[in-house]
Short mmCIF file of C-alpha atoms and ligand atoms in Angstrom, two decimals:
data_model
loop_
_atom_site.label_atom_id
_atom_site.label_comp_id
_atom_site.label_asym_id
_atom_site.label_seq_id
_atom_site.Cartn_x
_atom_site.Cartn_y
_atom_site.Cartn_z
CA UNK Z 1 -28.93 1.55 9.01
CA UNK Z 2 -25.72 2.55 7.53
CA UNK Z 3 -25.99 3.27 3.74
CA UNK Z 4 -24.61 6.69 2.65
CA UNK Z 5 -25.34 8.01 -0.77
CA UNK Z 6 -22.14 7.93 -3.01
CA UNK Z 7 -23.82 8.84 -6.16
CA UNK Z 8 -26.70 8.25 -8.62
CA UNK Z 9 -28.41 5.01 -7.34
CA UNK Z 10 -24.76 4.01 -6.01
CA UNK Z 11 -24.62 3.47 -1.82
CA UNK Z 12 -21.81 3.05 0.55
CA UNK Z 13 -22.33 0.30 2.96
CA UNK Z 14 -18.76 -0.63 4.07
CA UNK Z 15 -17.20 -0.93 7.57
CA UNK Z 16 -15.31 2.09 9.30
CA UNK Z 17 -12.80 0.79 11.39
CA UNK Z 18 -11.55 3.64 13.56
CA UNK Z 19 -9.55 2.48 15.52
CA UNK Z 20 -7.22 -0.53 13.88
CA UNK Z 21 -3.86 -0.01 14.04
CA UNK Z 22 -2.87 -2.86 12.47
CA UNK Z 23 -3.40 -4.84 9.32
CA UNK Z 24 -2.01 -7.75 7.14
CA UNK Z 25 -1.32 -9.53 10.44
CA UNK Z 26 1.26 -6.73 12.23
CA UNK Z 27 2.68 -6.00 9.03
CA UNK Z 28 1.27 -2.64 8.19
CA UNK Z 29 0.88 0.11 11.28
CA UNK Z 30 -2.30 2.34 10.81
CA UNK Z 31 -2.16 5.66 12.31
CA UNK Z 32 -5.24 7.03 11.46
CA UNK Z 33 -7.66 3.73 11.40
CA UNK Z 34 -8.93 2.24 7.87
CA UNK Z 35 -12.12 1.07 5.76
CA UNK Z 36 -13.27 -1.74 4.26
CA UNK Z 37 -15.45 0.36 1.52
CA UNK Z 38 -18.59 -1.89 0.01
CA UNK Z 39 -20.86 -0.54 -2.31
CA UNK Z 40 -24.12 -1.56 -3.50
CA UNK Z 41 -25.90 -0.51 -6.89
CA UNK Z 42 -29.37 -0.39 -7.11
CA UNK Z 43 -30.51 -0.24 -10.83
CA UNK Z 44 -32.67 -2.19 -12.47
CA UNK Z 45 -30.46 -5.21 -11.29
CA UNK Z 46 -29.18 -4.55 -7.73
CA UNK Z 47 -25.21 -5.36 -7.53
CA UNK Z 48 -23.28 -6.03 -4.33
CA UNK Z 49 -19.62 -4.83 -4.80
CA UNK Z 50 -17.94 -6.61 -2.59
CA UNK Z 51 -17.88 -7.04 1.24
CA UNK Z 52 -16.03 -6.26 4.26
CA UNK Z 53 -13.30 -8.14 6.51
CA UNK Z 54 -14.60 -11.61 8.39
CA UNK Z 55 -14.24 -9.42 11.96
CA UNK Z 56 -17.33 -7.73 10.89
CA UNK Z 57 -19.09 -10.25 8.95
CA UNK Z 58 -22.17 -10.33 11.31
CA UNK Z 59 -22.74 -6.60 11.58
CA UNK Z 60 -22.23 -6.54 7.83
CA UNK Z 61 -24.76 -9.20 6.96
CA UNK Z 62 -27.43 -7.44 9.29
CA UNK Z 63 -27.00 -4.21 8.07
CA UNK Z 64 -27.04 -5.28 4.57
CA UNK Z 65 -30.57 -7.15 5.50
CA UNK Z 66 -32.15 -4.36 6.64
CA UNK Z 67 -30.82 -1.73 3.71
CA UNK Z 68 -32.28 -4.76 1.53
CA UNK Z 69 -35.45 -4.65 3.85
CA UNK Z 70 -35.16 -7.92 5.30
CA UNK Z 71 -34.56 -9.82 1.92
CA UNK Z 72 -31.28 -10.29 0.74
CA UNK Z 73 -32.35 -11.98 -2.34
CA UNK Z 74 -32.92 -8.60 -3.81
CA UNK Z 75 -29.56 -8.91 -4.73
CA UNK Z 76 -29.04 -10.03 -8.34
CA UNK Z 77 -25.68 -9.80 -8.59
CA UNK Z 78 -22.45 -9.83 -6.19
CA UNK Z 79 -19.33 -9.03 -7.77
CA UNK Z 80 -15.79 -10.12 -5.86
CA UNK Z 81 -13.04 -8.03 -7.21
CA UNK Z 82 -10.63 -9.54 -5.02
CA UNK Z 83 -10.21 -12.49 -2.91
CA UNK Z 84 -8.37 -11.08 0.33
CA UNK Z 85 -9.89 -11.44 3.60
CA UNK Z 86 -10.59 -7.91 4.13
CA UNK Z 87 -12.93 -7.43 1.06
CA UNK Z 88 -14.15 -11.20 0.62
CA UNK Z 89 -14.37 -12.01 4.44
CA UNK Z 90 -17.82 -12.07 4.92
CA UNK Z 91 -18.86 -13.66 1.39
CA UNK Z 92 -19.09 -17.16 3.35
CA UNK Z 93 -21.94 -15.80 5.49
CA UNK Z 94 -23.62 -13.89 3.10
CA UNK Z 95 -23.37 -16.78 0.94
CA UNK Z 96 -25.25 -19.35 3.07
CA UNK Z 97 -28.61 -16.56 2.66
CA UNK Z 98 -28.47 -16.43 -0.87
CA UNK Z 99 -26.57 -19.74 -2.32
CA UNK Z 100 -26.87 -19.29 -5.44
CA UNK Z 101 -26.38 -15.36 -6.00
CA UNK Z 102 -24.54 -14.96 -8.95
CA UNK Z 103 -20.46 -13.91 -8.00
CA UNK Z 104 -18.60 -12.48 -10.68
CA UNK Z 105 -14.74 -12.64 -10.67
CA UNK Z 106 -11.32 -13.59 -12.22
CA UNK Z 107 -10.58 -16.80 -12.80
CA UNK Z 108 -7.53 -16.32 -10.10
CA UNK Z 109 -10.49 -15.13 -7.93
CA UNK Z 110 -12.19 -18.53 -7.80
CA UNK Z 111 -8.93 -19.77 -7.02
CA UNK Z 112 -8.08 -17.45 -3.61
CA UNK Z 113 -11.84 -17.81 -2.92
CA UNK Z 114 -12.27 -21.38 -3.01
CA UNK Z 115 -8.27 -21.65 -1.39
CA UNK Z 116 -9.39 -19.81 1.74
CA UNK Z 117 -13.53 -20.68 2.16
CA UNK Z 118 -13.17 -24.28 0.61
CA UNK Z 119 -15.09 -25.48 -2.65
CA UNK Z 120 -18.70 -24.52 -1.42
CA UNK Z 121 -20.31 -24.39 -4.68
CA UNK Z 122 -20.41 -21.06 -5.06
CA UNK Z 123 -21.83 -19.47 -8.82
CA UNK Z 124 -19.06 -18.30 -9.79
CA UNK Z 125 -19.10 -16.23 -13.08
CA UNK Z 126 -15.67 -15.91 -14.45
CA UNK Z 127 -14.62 -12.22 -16.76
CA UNK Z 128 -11.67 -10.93 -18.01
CA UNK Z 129 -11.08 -7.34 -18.98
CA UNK Z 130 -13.91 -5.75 -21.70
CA UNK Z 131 -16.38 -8.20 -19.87
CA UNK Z 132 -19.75 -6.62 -19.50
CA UNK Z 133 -22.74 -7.15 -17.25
CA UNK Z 134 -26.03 -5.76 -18.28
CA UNK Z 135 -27.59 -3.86 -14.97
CA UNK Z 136 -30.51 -2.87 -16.60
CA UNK Z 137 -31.58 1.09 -16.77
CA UNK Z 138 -29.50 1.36 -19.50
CA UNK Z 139 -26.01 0.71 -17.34
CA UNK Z 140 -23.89 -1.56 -17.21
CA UNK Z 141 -20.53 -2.80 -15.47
CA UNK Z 142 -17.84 -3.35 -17.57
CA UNK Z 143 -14.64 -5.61 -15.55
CA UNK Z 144 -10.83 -4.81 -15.89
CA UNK Z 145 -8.39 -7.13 -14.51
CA UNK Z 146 -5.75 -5.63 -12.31
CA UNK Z 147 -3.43 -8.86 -11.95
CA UNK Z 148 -0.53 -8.84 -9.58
CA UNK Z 149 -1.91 -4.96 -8.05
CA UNK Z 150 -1.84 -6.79 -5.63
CA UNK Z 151 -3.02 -9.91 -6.12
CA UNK Z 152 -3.45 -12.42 -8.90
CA UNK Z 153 -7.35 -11.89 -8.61
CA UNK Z 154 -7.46 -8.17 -8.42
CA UNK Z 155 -10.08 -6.65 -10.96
CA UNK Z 156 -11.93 -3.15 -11.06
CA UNK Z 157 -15.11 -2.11 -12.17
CA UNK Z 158 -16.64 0.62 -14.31
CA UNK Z 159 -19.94 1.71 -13.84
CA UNK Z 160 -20.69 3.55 -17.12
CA UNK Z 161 -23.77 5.81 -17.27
CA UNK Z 162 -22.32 7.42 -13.76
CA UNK Z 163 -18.64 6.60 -14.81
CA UNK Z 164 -17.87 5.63 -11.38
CA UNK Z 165 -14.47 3.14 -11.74
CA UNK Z 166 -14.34 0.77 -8.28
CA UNK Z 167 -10.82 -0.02 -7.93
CA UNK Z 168 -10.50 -1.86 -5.55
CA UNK Z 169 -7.29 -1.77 -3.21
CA UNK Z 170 -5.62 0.56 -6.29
CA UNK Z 171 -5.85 4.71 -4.99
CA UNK Z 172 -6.53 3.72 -1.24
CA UNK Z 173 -5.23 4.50 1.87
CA UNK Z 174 -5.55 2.49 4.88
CA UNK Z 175 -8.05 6.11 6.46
CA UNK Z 176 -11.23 5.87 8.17
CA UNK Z 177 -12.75 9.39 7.09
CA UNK Z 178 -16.40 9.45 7.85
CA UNK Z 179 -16.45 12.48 5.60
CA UNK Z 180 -16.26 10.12 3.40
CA UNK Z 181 -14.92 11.76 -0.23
CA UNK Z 182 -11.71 13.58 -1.11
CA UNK Z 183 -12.81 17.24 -0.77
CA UNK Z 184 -14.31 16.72 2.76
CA UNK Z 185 -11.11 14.63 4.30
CA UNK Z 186 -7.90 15.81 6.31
CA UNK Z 187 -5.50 16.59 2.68
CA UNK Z 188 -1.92 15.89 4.89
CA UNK Z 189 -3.61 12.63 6.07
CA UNK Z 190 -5.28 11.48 3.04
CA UNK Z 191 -1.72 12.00 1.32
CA UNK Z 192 0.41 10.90 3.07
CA UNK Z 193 -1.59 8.29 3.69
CA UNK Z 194 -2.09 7.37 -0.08
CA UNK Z 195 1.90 7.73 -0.52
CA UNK Z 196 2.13 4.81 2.39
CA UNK Z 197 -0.62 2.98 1.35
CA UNK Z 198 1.02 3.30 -2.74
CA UNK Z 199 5.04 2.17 -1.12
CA UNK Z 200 3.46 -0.41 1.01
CA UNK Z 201 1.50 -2.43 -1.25
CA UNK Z 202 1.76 -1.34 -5.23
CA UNK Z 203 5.17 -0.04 -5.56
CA UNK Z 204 6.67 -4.01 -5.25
CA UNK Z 205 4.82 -4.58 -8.35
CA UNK Z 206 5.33 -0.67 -10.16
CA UNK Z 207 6.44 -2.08 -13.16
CA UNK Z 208 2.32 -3.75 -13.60
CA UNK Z 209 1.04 -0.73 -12.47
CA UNK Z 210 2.91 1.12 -15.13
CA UNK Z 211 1.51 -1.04 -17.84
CA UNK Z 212 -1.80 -0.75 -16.37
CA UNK Z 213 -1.87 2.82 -16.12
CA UNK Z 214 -1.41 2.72 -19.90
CA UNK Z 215 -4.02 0.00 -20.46
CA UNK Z 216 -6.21 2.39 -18.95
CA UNK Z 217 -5.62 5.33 -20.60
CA UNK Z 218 -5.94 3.79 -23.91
CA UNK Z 219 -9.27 2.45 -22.92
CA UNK Z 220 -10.36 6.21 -22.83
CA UNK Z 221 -13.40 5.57 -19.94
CA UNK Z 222 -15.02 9.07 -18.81
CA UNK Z 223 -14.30 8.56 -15.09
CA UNK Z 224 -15.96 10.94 -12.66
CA UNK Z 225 -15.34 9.46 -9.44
CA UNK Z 226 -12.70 6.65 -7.87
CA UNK Z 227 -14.36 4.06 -5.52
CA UNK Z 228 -11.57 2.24 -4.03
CA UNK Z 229 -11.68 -0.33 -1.37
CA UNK Z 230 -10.12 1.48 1.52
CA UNK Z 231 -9.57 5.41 2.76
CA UNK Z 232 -11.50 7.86 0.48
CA UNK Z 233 -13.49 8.16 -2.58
CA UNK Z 234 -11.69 10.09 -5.21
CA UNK Z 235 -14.98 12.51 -6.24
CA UNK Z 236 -13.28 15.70 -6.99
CA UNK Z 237 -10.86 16.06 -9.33
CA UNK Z 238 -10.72 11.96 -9.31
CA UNK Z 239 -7.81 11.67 -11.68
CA UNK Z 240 -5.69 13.37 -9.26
CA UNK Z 241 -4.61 10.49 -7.78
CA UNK Z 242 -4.26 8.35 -11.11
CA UNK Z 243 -1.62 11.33 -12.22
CA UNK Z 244 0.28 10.95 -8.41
CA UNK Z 245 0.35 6.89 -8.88
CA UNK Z 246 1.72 7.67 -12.91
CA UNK Z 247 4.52 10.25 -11.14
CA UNK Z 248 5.36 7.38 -7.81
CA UNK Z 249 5.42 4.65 -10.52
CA UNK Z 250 7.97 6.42 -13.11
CA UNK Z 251 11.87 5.45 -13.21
CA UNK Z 252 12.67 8.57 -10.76
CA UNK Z 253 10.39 9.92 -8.12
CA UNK Z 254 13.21 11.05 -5.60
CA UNK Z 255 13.68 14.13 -3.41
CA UNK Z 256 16.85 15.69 -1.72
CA UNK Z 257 16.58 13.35 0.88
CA UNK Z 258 18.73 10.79 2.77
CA UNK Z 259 17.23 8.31 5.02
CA UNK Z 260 19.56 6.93 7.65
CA UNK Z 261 18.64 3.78 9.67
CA UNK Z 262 20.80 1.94 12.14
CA UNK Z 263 20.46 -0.45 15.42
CA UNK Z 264 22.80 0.08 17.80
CA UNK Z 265 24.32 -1.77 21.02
CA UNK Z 266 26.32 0.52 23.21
CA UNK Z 267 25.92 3.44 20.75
CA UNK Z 268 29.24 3.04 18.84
CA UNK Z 269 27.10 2.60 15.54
CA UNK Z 270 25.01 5.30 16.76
CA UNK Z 271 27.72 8.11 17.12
CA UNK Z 272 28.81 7.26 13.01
CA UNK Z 273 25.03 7.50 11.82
CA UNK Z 274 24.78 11.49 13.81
CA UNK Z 275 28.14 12.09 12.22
CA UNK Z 276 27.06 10.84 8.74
CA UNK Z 277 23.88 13.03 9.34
CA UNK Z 278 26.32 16.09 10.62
CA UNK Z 279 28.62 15.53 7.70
CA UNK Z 280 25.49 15.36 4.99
CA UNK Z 281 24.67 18.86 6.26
CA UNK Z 282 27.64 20.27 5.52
CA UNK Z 283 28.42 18.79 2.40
CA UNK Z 284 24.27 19.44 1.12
CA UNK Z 285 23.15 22.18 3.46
CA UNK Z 286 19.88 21.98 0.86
CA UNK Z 287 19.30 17.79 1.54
CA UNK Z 288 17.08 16.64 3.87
CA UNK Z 289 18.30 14.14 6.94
CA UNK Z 290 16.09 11.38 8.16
CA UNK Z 291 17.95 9.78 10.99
CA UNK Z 292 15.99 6.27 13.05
CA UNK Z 293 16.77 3.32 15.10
CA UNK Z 294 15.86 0.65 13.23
CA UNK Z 295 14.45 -1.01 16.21
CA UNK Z 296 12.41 2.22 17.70
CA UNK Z 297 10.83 2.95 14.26
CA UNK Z 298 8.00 1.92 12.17
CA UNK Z 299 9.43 0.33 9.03
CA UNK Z 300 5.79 1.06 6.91
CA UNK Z 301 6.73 5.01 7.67
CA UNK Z 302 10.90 4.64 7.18
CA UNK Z 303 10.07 2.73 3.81
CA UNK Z 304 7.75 5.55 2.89
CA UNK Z 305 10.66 8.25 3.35
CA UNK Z 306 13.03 5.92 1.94
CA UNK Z 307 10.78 5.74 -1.36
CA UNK Z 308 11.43 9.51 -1.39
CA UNK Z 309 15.04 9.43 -0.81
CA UNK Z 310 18.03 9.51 -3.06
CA UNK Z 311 20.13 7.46 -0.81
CA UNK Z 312 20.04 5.32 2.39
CA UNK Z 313 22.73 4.79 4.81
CA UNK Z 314 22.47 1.56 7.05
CA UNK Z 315 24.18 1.10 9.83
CA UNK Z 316 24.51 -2.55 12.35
CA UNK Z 317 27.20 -3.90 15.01
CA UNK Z 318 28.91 -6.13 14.18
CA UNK Z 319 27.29 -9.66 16.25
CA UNK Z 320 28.35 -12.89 15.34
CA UNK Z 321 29.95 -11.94 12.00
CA UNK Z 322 26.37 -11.05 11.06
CA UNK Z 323 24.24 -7.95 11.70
CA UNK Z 324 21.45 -7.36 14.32
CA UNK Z 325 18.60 -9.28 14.27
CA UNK Z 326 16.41 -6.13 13.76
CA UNK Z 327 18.36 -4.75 11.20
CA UNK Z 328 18.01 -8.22 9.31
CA UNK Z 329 14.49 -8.24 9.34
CA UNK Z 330 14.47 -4.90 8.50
CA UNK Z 331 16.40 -5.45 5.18
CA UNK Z 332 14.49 -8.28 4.33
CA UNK Z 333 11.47 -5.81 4.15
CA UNK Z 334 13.50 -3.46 2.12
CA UNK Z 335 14.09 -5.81 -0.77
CA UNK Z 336 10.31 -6.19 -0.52
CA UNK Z 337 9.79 -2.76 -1.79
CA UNK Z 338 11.85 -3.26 -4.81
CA UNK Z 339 13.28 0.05 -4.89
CA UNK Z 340 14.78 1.45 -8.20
CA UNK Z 341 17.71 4.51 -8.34
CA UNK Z 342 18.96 4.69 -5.41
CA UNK Z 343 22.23 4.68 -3.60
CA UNK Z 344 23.13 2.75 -0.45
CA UNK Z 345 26.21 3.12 1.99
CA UNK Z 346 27.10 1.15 4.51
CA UNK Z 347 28.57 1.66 8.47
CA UNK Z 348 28.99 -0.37 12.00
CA UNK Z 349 31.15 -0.78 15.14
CA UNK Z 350 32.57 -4.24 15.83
CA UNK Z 351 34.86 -5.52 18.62
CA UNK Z 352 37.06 -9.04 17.78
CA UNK Z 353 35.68 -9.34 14.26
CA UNK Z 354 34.16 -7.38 11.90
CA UNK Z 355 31.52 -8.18 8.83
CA UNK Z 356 28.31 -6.24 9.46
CA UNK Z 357 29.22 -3.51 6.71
CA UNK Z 358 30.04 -6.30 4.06
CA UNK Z 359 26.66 -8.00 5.18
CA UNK Z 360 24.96 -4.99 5.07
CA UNK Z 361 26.57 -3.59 1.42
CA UNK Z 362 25.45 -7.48 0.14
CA UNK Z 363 21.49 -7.50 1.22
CA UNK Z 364 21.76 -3.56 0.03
CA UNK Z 365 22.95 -4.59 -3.56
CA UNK Z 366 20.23 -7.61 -3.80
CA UNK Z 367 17.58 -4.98 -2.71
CA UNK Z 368 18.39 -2.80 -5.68
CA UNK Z 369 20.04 -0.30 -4.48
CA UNK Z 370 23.59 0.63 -5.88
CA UNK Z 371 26.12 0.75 -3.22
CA UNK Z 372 29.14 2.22 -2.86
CA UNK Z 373 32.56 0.73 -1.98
CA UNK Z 374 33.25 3.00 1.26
CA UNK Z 375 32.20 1.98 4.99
CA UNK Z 376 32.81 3.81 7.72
CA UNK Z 377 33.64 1.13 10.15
CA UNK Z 378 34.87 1.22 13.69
CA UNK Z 379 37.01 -1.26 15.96
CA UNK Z 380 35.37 -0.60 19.18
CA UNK Z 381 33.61 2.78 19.62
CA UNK Z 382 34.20 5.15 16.99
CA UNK Z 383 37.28 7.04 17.24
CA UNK Z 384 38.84 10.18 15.51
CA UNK Z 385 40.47 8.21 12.63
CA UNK Z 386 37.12 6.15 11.98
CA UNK Z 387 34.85 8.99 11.52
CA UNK Z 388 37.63 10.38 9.33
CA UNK Z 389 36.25 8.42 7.08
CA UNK Z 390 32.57 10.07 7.33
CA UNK Z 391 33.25 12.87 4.21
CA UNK Z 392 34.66 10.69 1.32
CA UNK Z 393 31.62 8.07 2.24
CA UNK Z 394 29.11 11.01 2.29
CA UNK Z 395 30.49 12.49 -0.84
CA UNK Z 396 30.08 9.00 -2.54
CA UNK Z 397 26.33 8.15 -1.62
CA UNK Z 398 26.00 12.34 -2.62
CA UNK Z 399 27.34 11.38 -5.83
CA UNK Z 400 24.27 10.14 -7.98
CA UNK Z 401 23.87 13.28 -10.53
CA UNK Z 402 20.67 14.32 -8.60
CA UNK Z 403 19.50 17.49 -9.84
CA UNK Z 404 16.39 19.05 -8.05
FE1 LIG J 1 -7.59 -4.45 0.77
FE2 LIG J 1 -5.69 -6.57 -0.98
O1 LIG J 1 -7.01 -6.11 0.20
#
């Protein structure tokens, strides 16, 4: 039986998935495995919080059967705080056991439920932020909605008596730790793993988060511990990771760092991304250089440096008046991040005709970054009056006021 004591009458009873290295689809690379974290509250009413990706759905269901000694209908109350796949995936199961369990949810819940399951008749019990729900003993769980972090649906709830907030995909990381809580996990994974996991999937909507944050605080709860849906539970020091998502989510989180990312064909674009990278050195010996093929890299990781970064430098041939196919795509999941404050610059090698730059300085500017006028671009392979170029272009995307 896997149930592992969280706190008070609070159990874990989620799925540790060791060893997935991938997730939304091939979207998001997973270096150290992930969780689907479930929880179950046994008070005087006995609350399922949430479930665990469809994969699992049958070793969920039976391990949930036996913690609930063979009779699921102990459970008085399931509460869906968000309709993805990963955390709702075995509701359709569970649900055929005990029909008419009582699910409590946004409205937009109902919505992504129903959209991906199909109208099943489901008791749906729809709350907005300041609901409560009685849970007997004296405690009860009062529901926040978290719209658009990330989904419509997206709610947390707060356990008061124990103060224990579940926030659902908010404070995650995409980490199996079997240790389980904060204190007891790997700190270099569990962070940088939290700084992927906050790039990845909040930063696109920082703006709500900000807003949120502020919601929050005003609301004033005593929270002792963070239950989120994936990675670890926040149990010392909990707000620790509320203050790091306040400090990713303001109007200037950058470093003294430079990100350069290129594709290359016969390594003419190649040779002016290690001379812009030479050339940085020299002109900030205190910056730090990032330098990666587009194509060889992992764009979850380069977008996680590039969140850091004070300026990017992209570089593409030049192939039919167009860039590379992989530094398309790549840009395409830039603009996804919608980063803010940043400069962009950018560089390529073309033969008969040129364009990759211009293409490169456009998709830069719709991304949000602000980009300056020089390229360094190169007929052919790079030559001695090309790379001439490299200082004035390095002293322009150096030119943003940073002070460390
Ligand atoms: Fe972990 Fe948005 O699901």
């Amino acid at each position: 039986m896997m149930k592992k004591h969280v706190a008070a009458n609070v159990s874990w009873i989620g799925y540790l998935d060791y060893e997935l290295k991938q997730f939304h689809g091939s979207e998001y690379s997973l270096h150290h495995g992930s969780s689907q974290n479930a929880y179950l509250i046994e008070e005087g009413k006995t609350v399922l919080m949430d479930t665990v990706w469809m994969p699992h759905e049958f070793d969920f269901l039976a391990n949930l059967k036996e913690v609930m000694h063979g009779d699921l209908h102990k459970i008085d109350y399931i509460v869906a705080n968000h309709g993805e796949v990963d955390h709702s995936g075995s509701l359709p199961l569970l649900m055929q056991e005990i029909p008419d369990t009582p699910i409590y949810c946004t409205a937009a819940a109902v919505q992504s439920l129903e959209g991906q399951y199909g109208k099943l008749g489901w008791n749906f019990h729809v709350v907005k932020t300041g609901d409560e729900l009685d849970i007997g003993n004296g405690k009860k769980l009062v529901f926040i909605e978290m719209r658009m972090l990330h989904w419509p649906d997206s709610m947390a709830t707060f356990l008061t008596g124990d103060n224990i907030l579940f926030s659902m995909d908010a404070f995650g990381q995409h980490y199996c730790c079997p240790e389980m809580f904060n204190d007891r996990a790997d700190q270099n994974v569990m962070w940088d793993e939290a700084l992927k996991y906050y790039v990845n999937i909040v930063n696109p909507f920082a703006p709500v988060l900000k807003a949120k944050l502020a919601e929050l605080k005003k609301m004033n709860l005593p929270v002792s511990m963070i239950c989120p849906s994936h990675g670890v539970i926040w149990r010392d020091n909990p707000m620790q990771i509320v203050e790091a998502y306040e400090k990713w989510c303001s109007a200037d989180n950058r470093e003294d760092q430079v990100v350069i990312a290129y594709d290359t064909m016969w390594n003419g674009t190649e040779k002016i991304a290690h001379a812009i990278a030479e050339e940085i050195g020299r002109q900030s010996p205190s910056t730090r250089i990032l330098v990666y093929n587009i194509a060889d890299s992992d764009k979850n990781d380069v977008v996680a440096e590039i969140f850091k970064a004070r300026a990017v430098a992209v570089g593409s041939p030049t192939e039919i008046n167009d860039v590379l196919s992989s530094v398309s795509g790549w840009l395409t999941y830039v603009k996804s991040m919608k980063f803010k404050n940043k400069r962009g610059g950018a560089f390529g090698c073309y033969g008969w005709g040129g364009g990759a730059s211009k293409v490169i300085q456009n998709r830069l500017t719709e991304a949000g970054f602000t980009v300056i006028p020089e390229t360094v671009d190169a007929n052919w392979n790079p030559k001695e009056e090309d790379l001439a170029k490299v200082p004035a272009f390095v002293q322009d995307l150096l030119n943003d006021g940073y002070k460390a």
